Amino acid sequence: MKGKIYLDNAATTETHPEVLEAMIPYLKGFYGNPSSIHGMAKYARDARECARSSVAELINAEPKEIYFTSGGTESDNWALKSVAFGNRSKGNHIIVSKIEHHAVMNSCEFLEKNGFEITYLDVDEYGTVDPEDVRKALRPETVLISVMYANNEIGTIEPISEIGKIARENGVLFHTDAVQAFGHVQIDVKRENIDLLSASAHKLYGPKGVGALYIREGVKLEPLVHGGAQERGVRAGTENVPGIVGMGKAAEIAKRDMVERNAKETELRDHMVRRILEEVPFTKLNGHMIQRLSGNVNIAFRFIEGESVLMMLNHKGIFVSTGSACASGSLDPSHVLLAIGLEHEVAHGSIRFTLSYKTTRDEVDEAVDAVKESVERLRAMSPLYADHLKSGIEKMEV
Ligand SMILES: *Cc1c(COP(=O)(O)O)cnc(C)c1O
């Protein structure tokens, strides 16, 4: 597509050219099944193990602590369900935050139907979990704490090392959905006392349909997917070798480029936020100002529907996401935006722009200009906005 401006990198990213290049041999020539005995299998096995090391290195884990899966969703399901069912004799209580991804939320709902009790922790107005709330929620029967590393909608980075410390001190397993943070934020599973961590390749310029679960050595998890003896007998199914190779390459590049990428994105992010807040009245930044993913801009626009702006931007080849109707096409506002205390109306008027290492200042400026124009046009048609202007209130809390 020519002339497009893609600002939906939290949904998925473009495969990095080096990643694509690394994958092709495993689709074309070296297509052996790693479980076979012959020479063709060895190429695949070696490539898989090389990728495992690259993924491990990025989060300061050991290669043997990395298990490849079909993506973030499977990793989250595996962590939650296997810890829950595997520790039934010990307890039936799990602590999560109210802003988890649906992969965690809906796993929790399933577990509740199966006799588990879930505590959903509140977050503050910036989307931050208070580690003291985690401590207070602990019960003798708590078997797992699961708090995401960084939120996919509002970009808030959670106090993971504090939560990890509390979990470790109390002998409770700690899982973090790090799908948005993996390769974007410096993660150290050892220092942060993380027992289980979910990652996905396609949020990091890798291919779709491949991810990983880090399982700290010593933690025993029942398989979620039963079958052959792949992944040391705990995750069956012929490995997605090209995907795994791609994920390894994406991890390797992230290790090399993370500092540079983050610096560039942070500058553009702050520029975009500043311009929108200054140039468009009745707007507010959702999420934390500093503890925030470098590529995330999420803004609440009062008196408009986010979806309408999305459509107008789409028409101009600018691709963004709204804070509502999360993928499901439902009209319920996002659980994340409600959890940070936004009214339904304001949640519906929120838009997420997520940048990549390739996003340019010109693209950001063009997007802001288009947003301004769209919001002005929509507000001009809004009776609510007209009433509001008549009321003469200049400033309004959004
Ligand atoms: C995208 C995402 C997932 C799901 O990962 P998939 O690889 O798409 O299954 C889980 N959690 C978070 C925070 C995400 O952003």
Short mmCIF file of C-alpha atoms and ligand atoms in Angstrom, two decimals:
data_model
loop_
_atom_site.label_atom_id
_atom_site.label_comp_id
_atom_site.label_asym_id
_atom_site.label_seq_id
_atom_site.Cartn_x
_atom_site.Cartn_y
_atom_site.Cartn_z
CA MET A 1 0.00 0.00 0.00
CA LYS A 2 1.45 3.32 -1.02
CA GLY A 3 1.22 6.39 1.15
CA LYS A 4 -0.04 4.54 4.18
CA ILE A 5 0.84 5.56 7.70
CA TYR A 6 0.70 2.56 9.99
CA LEU A 7 0.27 3.55 13.63
CA ASP A 8 -1.11 0.27 14.96
CA ASN A 9 2.10 -1.45 16.00
CA ALA A 10 0.63 -2.67 19.29
CA ALA A 11 -1.74 -4.82 17.22
CA THR A 12 1.04 -6.23 15.08
CA THR A 13 4.24 -5.14 13.37
CA GLU A 14 5.75 -5.45 9.93
CA THR A 15 8.20 -8.35 9.70
CA HIS A 16 11.73 -6.96 9.78
CA PRO A 17 13.60 -7.61 6.49
CA GLU A 18 16.43 -9.38 8.33
CA VAL A 19 13.85 -11.60 10.05
CA LEU A 20 12.23 -12.53 6.75
CA GLU A 21 15.62 -13.27 5.23
CA ALA A 22 16.55 -15.52 8.15
CA MET A 23 13.29 -17.47 7.85
CA ILE A 24 13.29 -18.21 4.12
CA PRO A 25 15.89 -21.03 4.15
CA TYR A 26 13.72 -22.92 6.67
CA LEU A 27 10.72 -22.70 4.37
CA LYS A 28 12.64 -23.50 1.20
CA GLY A 29 15.66 -25.73 1.62
CA PHE A 30 16.02 -26.74 5.25
CA TYR A 31 12.46 -27.89 5.75
CA GLY A 32 13.28 -30.99 7.80
CA ASN A 33 11.30 -31.96 10.88
CA PRO A 34 13.53 -31.41 13.92
CA SER A 35 12.28 -34.71 15.38
CA SER A 36 13.58 -36.80 12.49
CA ILE A 37 16.86 -38.67 12.80
CA HIS A 38 18.55 -37.78 9.51
CA GLY A 39 20.74 -34.91 8.45
CA MET A 40 17.89 -32.64 7.32
CA ALA A 41 16.57 -32.65 10.86
CA LYS A 42 19.80 -31.42 12.31
CA TYR A 43 19.69 -28.11 10.44
CA ALA A 44 16.25 -27.48 11.86
CA ARG A 45 17.25 -28.49 15.38
CA ASP A 46 20.34 -26.30 15.32
CA ALA A 47 18.36 -23.31 14.06
CA ARG A 48 15.71 -23.86 16.73
CA GLU A 49 18.32 -24.00 19.50
CA CYS A 50 20.07 -20.92 18.19
CA ALA A 51 16.74 -19.07 18.32
CA ARG A 52 16.10 -20.35 21.83
CA SER A 53 19.40 -18.83 22.96
CA SER A 54 18.59 -15.47 21.37
CA VAL A 55 15.17 -15.34 23.06
CA ALA A 56 16.71 -16.34 26.40
CA GLU A 57 19.45 -13.77 26.14
CA LEU A 58 17.02 -10.92 25.62
CA ILE A 59 15.43 -11.49 29.05
CA ASN A 60 18.47 -12.89 30.90
CA ALA A 61 17.05 -16.42 31.04
CA GLU A 62 18.75 -19.73 30.26
CA PRO A 63 17.97 -21.34 26.89
CA LYS A 64 16.50 -24.39 28.64
CA GLU A 65 13.96 -22.10 30.32
CA ILE A 66 12.43 -21.05 26.97
CA TYR A 67 9.57 -23.05 25.42
CA PHE A 68 8.21 -22.11 22.00
CA THR A 69 4.46 -21.81 21.57
CA SER A 70 2.02 -20.54 18.95
CA GLY A 71 2.01 -17.03 20.40
CA GLY A 72 1.21 -14.83 23.34
CA THR A 73 -2.29 -16.17 23.75
CA GLU A 74 -1.14 -19.76 24.09
CA SER A 75 1.67 -18.77 26.47
CA ASP A 76 -0.81 -16.94 28.72
CA ASN A 77 -3.27 -19.84 28.63
CA TRP A 78 -0.52 -22.32 29.41
CA ALA A 79 0.82 -20.34 32.36
CA LEU A 80 -2.54 -19.66 33.97
CA LYS A 81 -4.28 -22.97 33.40
CA SER A 82 -1.32 -25.20 34.15
CA VAL A 83 -0.35 -23.40 37.34
CA ALA A 84 -3.99 -23.42 38.45
CA PHE A 85 -4.76 -27.06 37.72
CA GLY A 86 -1.30 -28.22 38.77
CA ASN A 87 -1.59 -26.65 42.22
CA ARG A 88 -5.16 -27.57 43.06
CA SER A 89 -4.10 -29.38 46.19
CA LYS A 90 -2.26 -26.29 47.36
CA GLY A 91 -4.89 -23.67 46.68
CA ASN A 92 -7.40 -22.18 44.29
CA HIS A 93 -6.70 -18.45 44.44
CA ILE A 94 -5.13 -16.32 41.70
CA ILE A 95 -4.35 -12.59 41.67
CA VAL A 96 -4.44 -10.61 38.41
CA SER A 97 -4.92 -6.94 37.50
CA LYS A 98 -8.09 -5.47 36.00
CA ILE A 99 -6.21 -4.41 32.86
CA GLU A 100 -4.88 -7.74 31.62
CA HIS A 101 -5.16 -8.80 27.99
CA HIS A 102 -8.15 -10.96 27.05
CA ALA A 103 -5.84 -13.98 26.84
CA VAL A 104 -5.40 -13.69 30.62
CA MET A 105 -8.88 -12.33 31.42
CA ASN A 106 -10.75 -15.05 29.57
CA SER A 107 -8.47 -17.76 30.98
CA CYS A 108 -9.43 -16.41 34.42
CA GLU A 109 -13.10 -16.53 33.54
CA PHE A 110 -12.68 -20.17 32.51
CA LEU A 111 -10.84 -20.94 35.75
CA GLU A 112 -13.61 -19.29 37.79
CA LYS A 113 -16.09 -21.65 36.15
CA ASN A 114 -13.84 -24.46 37.31
CA GLY A 115 -13.76 -23.58 40.97
CA PHE A 116 -10.92 -21.08 41.15
CA GLU A 117 -11.18 -17.72 42.85
CA ILE A 118 -9.69 -14.71 41.14
CA THR A 119 -8.87 -11.35 42.69
CA TYR A 120 -8.88 -8.59 40.07
CA LEU A 121 -6.69 -5.76 41.34
CA ASP A 122 -7.64 -2.16 40.72
CA VAL A 123 -5.20 0.17 39.01
CA ASP A 124 -4.78 3.91 39.58
CA GLU A 125 -5.74 6.61 37.06
CA TYR A 126 -2.51 5.94 35.11
CA GLY A 127 -3.11 2.20 34.95
CA THR A 128 -0.49 1.28 37.53
CA VAL A 129 -0.95 -1.63 39.93
CA ASP A 130 0.06 -0.85 43.51
CA PRO A 131 2.42 -3.63 44.69
CA GLU A 132 1.00 -3.18 48.21
CA ASP A 133 -2.40 -4.20 46.84
CA VAL A 134 -0.80 -7.40 45.58
CA ARG A 135 0.58 -8.08 49.05
CA LYS A 136 -2.80 -7.40 50.68
CA ALA A 137 -4.59 -9.72 48.26
CA LEU A 138 -2.38 -12.70 49.14
CA ARG A 139 -4.10 -15.60 50.89
CA PRO A 140 -2.72 -18.90 52.16
CA GLU A 141 -4.38 -20.52 49.13
CA THR A 142 -2.90 -18.13 46.53
CA VAL A 143 -1.03 -20.11 43.86
CA LEU A 144 -0.33 -17.45 41.23
CA ILE A 145 0.09 -13.72 40.69
CA SER A 146 -0.21 -12.60 37.06
CA VAL A 147 0.37 -8.94 36.22
CA MET A 148 1.25 -7.80 32.72
CA TYR A 149 4.62 -6.15 32.11
CA ALA A 150 3.19 -3.36 29.97
CA ASN A 151 -0.36 -2.65 28.92
CA ASN A 152 -1.25 -3.04 25.26
CA GLU A 153 -3.80 -0.21 25.19
CA ILE A 154 -2.39 2.60 27.30
CA GLY A 155 1.28 1.58 27.34
CA THR A 156 1.71 1.76 31.11
CA ILE A 157 4.68 -0.24 32.41
CA GLU A 158 3.92 -2.00 35.69
CA PRO A 159 6.19 -2.18 38.78
CA ILE A 160 7.23 -5.73 37.92
CA SER A 161 10.32 -6.06 40.10
CA GLU A 162 8.38 -4.92 43.21
CA ILE A 163 5.61 -7.41 42.49
CA GLY A 164 8.16 -10.14 41.77
CA LYS A 165 9.82 -9.49 45.11
CA ILE A 166 6.52 -9.82 46.96
CA ALA A 167 5.69 -13.04 45.11
CA ARG A 168 9.08 -14.59 45.83
CA GLU A 169 9.03 -13.58 49.52
CA ASN A 170 5.67 -15.26 49.87
CA GLY A 171 6.48 -18.36 47.86
CA VAL A 172 3.84 -17.63 45.22
CA LEU A 173 4.53 -18.09 41.51
CA PHE A 174 4.67 -14.89 39.45
CA HIS A 175 3.67 -14.79 35.79
CA THR A 176 3.87 -11.70 33.60
CA ASP A 177 2.33 -11.22 30.15
CA ALA A 178 5.28 -9.41 28.59
CA VAL A 179 4.00 -9.54 25.02
CA GLN A 180 4.14 -5.74 24.66
CA ALA A 181 7.39 -5.39 26.58
CA PHE A 182 9.48 -8.22 25.14
CA GLY A 183 12.28 -6.62 23.14
CA HIS A 184 10.87 -3.14 23.80
CA VAL A 185 11.83 -2.83 27.47
CA GLN A 186 14.91 -4.19 29.29
CA ILE A 187 13.65 -7.32 31.02
CA ASP A 188 15.69 -9.37 33.48
CA VAL A 189 13.75 -12.38 34.72
CA LYS A 190 16.35 -13.16 37.36
CA ARG A 191 16.63 -9.72 38.89
CA GLU A 192 12.86 -9.18 38.69
CA ASN A 193 11.99 -12.55 40.24
CA ILE A 194 9.79 -13.60 37.34
CA ASP A 195 8.83 -17.29 37.29
CA LEU A 196 6.82 -17.33 34.06
CA LEU A 197 6.80 -14.86 31.17
CA SER A 198 4.78 -14.76 27.95
CA ALA A 199 6.22 -13.33 24.74
CA SER A 200 5.12 -13.16 21.12
CA ALA A 201 7.14 -12.61 17.95
CA HIS A 202 4.73 -10.53 15.90
CA LYS A 203 4.70 -7.59 18.32
CA LEU A 204 8.47 -7.36 17.80
CA TYR A 205 8.83 -7.33 14.00
CA GLY A 206 8.73 -11.12 13.90
CA PRO A 207 6.20 -13.46 12.26
CA LYS A 208 2.68 -14.18 13.52
CA GLY A 209 1.80 -17.48 15.13
CA VAL A 210 4.92 -17.99 17.22
CA GLY A 211 5.71 -17.06 20.78
CA ALA A 212 7.42 -18.34 23.87
CA LEU A 213 6.82 -19.08 27.50
CA TYR A 214 9.75 -18.66 29.86
CA ILE A 215 9.46 -21.15 32.70
CA ARG A 216 12.02 -20.64 35.46
CA GLU A 217 14.10 -23.74 36.09
CA GLY A 218 12.57 -25.70 38.93
CA VAL A 219 8.99 -24.67 38.12
CA LYS A 220 7.09 -27.69 36.81
CA LEU A 221 4.21 -27.05 34.44
CA GLU A 222 1.82 -29.61 33.03
CA PRO A 223 1.50 -29.40 29.25
CA LEU A 224 -1.43 -27.45 27.84
CA VAL A 225 -1.05 -29.10 24.43
CA HIS A 226 -0.63 -32.88 24.64
CA GLY A 227 0.96 -35.01 21.95
CA GLY A 228 4.53 -35.73 20.89
CA ALA A 229 7.65 -35.13 22.92
CA GLN A 230 8.61 -31.77 21.40
CA GLU A 231 9.87 -28.96 23.65
CA ARG A 232 11.12 -31.44 26.23
CA GLY A 233 7.77 -33.16 26.41
CA VAL A 234 5.72 -30.20 27.59
CA ARG A 235 4.56 -28.54 24.38
CA ALA A 236 3.62 -31.02 21.69
CA GLY A 237 3.35 -30.43 17.97
CA THR A 238 5.90 -30.21 15.17
CA GLU A 239 7.79 -27.02 15.75
CA ASN A 240 7.12 -23.96 13.63
CA VAL A 241 10.79 -23.85 12.67
CA PRO A 242 10.64 -20.88 10.28
CA GLY A 243 8.60 -18.96 12.85
CA ILE A 244 10.96 -19.88 15.67
CA VAL A 245 13.94 -18.81 13.57
CA GLY A 246 12.14 -15.53 12.89
CA MET A 247 11.45 -14.98 16.57
CA GLY A 248 15.10 -15.65 17.38
CA LYS A 249 16.21 -13.15 14.77
CA ALA A 250 13.73 -10.55 16.00
CA ALA A 251 15.09 -11.02 19.53
CA GLU A 252 18.66 -10.71 18.33
CA ILE A 253 17.90 -7.47 16.47
CA ALA A 254 16.01 -6.10 19.48
CA LYS A 255 19.00 -6.73 21.71
CA ARG A 256 21.20 -4.87 19.25
CA ASP A 257 18.84 -1.96 18.48
CA MET A 258 16.64 -1.52 21.58
CA VAL A 259 18.33 1.57 23.00
CA GLU A 260 18.37 3.35 19.67
CA ARG A 261 14.79 2.36 18.79
CA ASN A 262 13.48 3.47 22.17
CA ALA A 263 15.22 6.83 22.01
CA LYS A 264 13.78 7.54 18.59
CA GLU A 265 10.28 6.37 19.46
CA THR A 266 10.19 8.24 22.76
CA GLU A 267 11.05 11.49 21.04
CA LEU A 268 8.34 11.02 18.40
CA ARG A 269 5.83 9.84 21.00
CA ASP A 270 6.36 12.93 23.15
CA HIS A 271 6.20 15.17 20.11
CA MET A 272 2.90 13.60 19.07
CA VAL A 273 1.39 13.84 22.55
CA ARG A 274 2.49 17.45 22.93
CA ARG A 275 1.06 18.48 19.57
CA ILE A 276 -2.30 16.81 20.11
CA LEU A 277 -2.76 18.11 23.64
CA GLU A 278 -1.78 21.64 22.61
CA GLU A 279 -3.63 21.81 19.32
CA VAL A 280 -6.82 19.89 19.99
CA PRO A 281 -8.98 21.16 22.86
CA PHE A 282 -10.66 18.79 25.35
CA THR A 283 -8.09 16.04 25.10
CA LYS A 284 -6.21 14.03 27.69
CA LEU A 285 -3.40 11.49 27.62
CA ASN A 286 -4.45 8.04 28.83
CA GLY A 287 -1.85 6.02 30.70
CA HIS A 288 1.31 6.91 32.58
CA MET A 289 3.40 9.81 31.35
CA ILE A 290 6.82 8.32 32.12
CA GLN A 291 6.40 4.63 32.94
CA ARG A 292 5.20 4.11 29.40
CA LEU A 293 6.10 2.10 26.31
CA SER A 294 8.16 4.22 23.94
CA GLY A 295 5.75 3.73 21.03
CA ASN A 296 2.39 4.26 22.74
CA VAL A 297 0.19 7.34 22.41
CA ASN A 298 -3.38 6.97 23.71
CA ILE A 299 -5.57 10.04 23.76
CA ALA A 300 -9.11 10.67 24.96
CA PHE A 301 -10.99 13.14 22.74
CA ARG A 302 -14.10 14.54 24.34
CA PHE A 303 -17.34 14.89 22.30
CA ILE A 304 -16.47 12.41 19.56
CA GLU A 305 -16.57 8.69 18.89
CA GLY A 306 -13.12 7.16 18.46
CA GLU A 307 -14.54 4.88 15.78
CA SER A 308 -15.61 7.81 13.63
CA VAL A 309 -12.13 9.33 13.77
CA LEU A 310 -10.67 5.91 12.98
CA MET A 311 -12.83 5.69 9.85
CA MET A 312 -11.87 9.16 8.68
CA LEU A 313 -8.19 8.44 9.23
CA ASN A 314 -8.55 5.07 7.52
CA HIS A 315 -9.91 6.88 4.49
CA LYS A 316 -6.66 8.85 4.37
CA GLY A 317 -4.52 5.73 4.70
CA ILE A 318 -3.72 6.35 8.36
CA PHE A 319 -4.21 3.22 10.45
CA VAL A 320 -4.91 3.48 14.17
CA SER A 321 -6.93 1.71 16.83
CA THR A 322 -9.66 2.76 19.23
CA GLY A 323 -9.84 2.17 22.92
CA SER A 324 -13.20 0.52 22.62
CA ALA A 325 -14.69 -2.49 20.90
CA CYS A 326 -11.48 -4.39 21.41
CA ALA A 327 -11.28 -6.51 18.25
CA SER A 328 -14.51 -8.27 19.12
CA GLY A 329 -16.70 -5.73 17.39
CA SER A 330 -18.57 -5.28 20.64
CA LEU A 331 -19.72 -1.85 21.65
CA ASP A 332 -18.55 -2.18 25.23
CA PRO A 333 -15.84 0.28 26.06
CA SER A 334 -12.43 -1.17 26.82
CA HIS A 335 -12.06 -2.72 30.27
CA VAL A 336 -8.69 -1.00 30.52
CA LEU A 337 -10.07 2.50 29.97
CA LEU A 338 -12.88 1.86 32.43
CA ALA A 339 -10.36 0.55 34.97
CA ILE A 340 -8.41 3.82 34.84
CA GLY A 341 -11.65 5.61 35.65
CA LEU A 342 -12.79 7.01 32.32
CA GLU A 343 -16.51 7.52 31.83
CA HIS A 344 -18.02 5.37 29.07
CA GLU A 345 -18.32 8.38 26.77
CA VAL A 346 -14.69 9.39 27.17
CA ALA A 347 -13.52 5.79 26.78
CA HIS A 348 -15.43 5.67 23.48
CA GLY A 349 -13.64 8.82 22.37
CA SER A 350 -10.17 7.38 22.91
CA ILE A 351 -7.70 6.54 20.16
CA ARG A 352 -4.48 4.53 20.31
CA PHE A 353 -1.57 5.39 18.03
CA THR A 354 1.38 3.00 18.29
CA LEU A 355 4.67 3.81 16.63
CA SER A 356 7.47 1.58 15.37
CA TYR A 357 11.20 2.02 14.90
CA LYS A 358 10.39 3.03 11.31
CA THR A 359 7.87 5.76 12.09
CA THR A 360 9.05 9.18 10.92
CA ARG A 361 8.40 12.68 12.20
CA ASP A 362 6.65 13.53 8.93
CA GLU A 363 4.27 10.62 9.42
CA VAL A 364 3.51 11.72 12.96
CA ASP A 365 2.89 15.29 11.83
CA GLU A 366 0.66 14.18 8.99
CA ALA A 367 -1.31 11.97 11.37
CA VAL A 368 -1.73 14.79 13.89
CA ASP A 369 -2.93 17.16 11.16
CA ALA A 370 -5.44 14.55 10.01
CA VAL A 371 -6.62 13.90 13.56
CA LYS A 372 -7.13 17.62 14.16
CA GLU A 373 -9.16 17.99 11.01
CA SER A 374 -11.26 14.88 11.69
CA VAL A 375 -11.97 15.81 15.29
CA GLU A 376 -12.94 19.36 14.29
CA ARG A 377 -15.29 18.07 11.58
CA LEU A 378 -16.95 15.60 13.90
CA ARG A 379 -17.31 18.09 16.70
CA ALA A 380 -18.85 20.61 14.32
CA MET A 381 -21.65 18.08 13.79
CA SER A 382 -22.02 17.23 17.46
CA PRO A 383 -25.00 18.70 19.33
CA LEU A 384 -23.23 17.87 22.59
CA TYR A 385 -20.26 19.93 21.58
CA ALA A 386 -22.47 22.84 20.50
CA ASP A 387 -24.28 22.78 23.85
CA HIS A 388 -21.00 22.66 25.61
CA LEU A 389 -19.63 25.69 23.77
CA LYS A 390 -22.85 27.60 24.55
CA SER A 391 -22.37 26.82 28.21
CA GLY A 392 -19.24 28.95 28.00
CA ILE A 393 -17.06 26.53 29.92
CA GLU A 394 -13.61 27.01 28.50
CA LYS A 395 -11.80 24.23 30.24
CA MET A 396 -13.25 20.92 31.12
CA GLU A 397 -11.86 17.92 32.84
CA VAL A 398 -11.80 15.04 30.43
C1 LIG B 1 -0.99 -9.31 21.42
C2 LIG B 1 -1.02 -9.63 22.85
C3 LIG B 1 -1.29 -10.92 23.31
C4 LIG B 1 -1.61 -12.05 22.37
O1 LIG B 1 -0.49 -12.46 21.62
P1 LIG B 1 -0.71 -13.27 20.26
O2 LIG B 1 0.68 -13.68 19.87
O3 LIG B 1 -1.33 -12.32 19.29
O4 LIG B 1 -1.57 -14.42 20.58
C5 LIG B 1 -1.28 -11.16 24.65
N1 LIG B 1 -1.03 -10.17 25.54
C6 LIG B 1 -0.75 -8.91 25.14
C7 LIG B 1 -0.44 -7.87 26.16
C8 LIG B 1 -0.75 -8.60 23.79
O5 LIG B 1 -0.51 -7.35 23.41
#
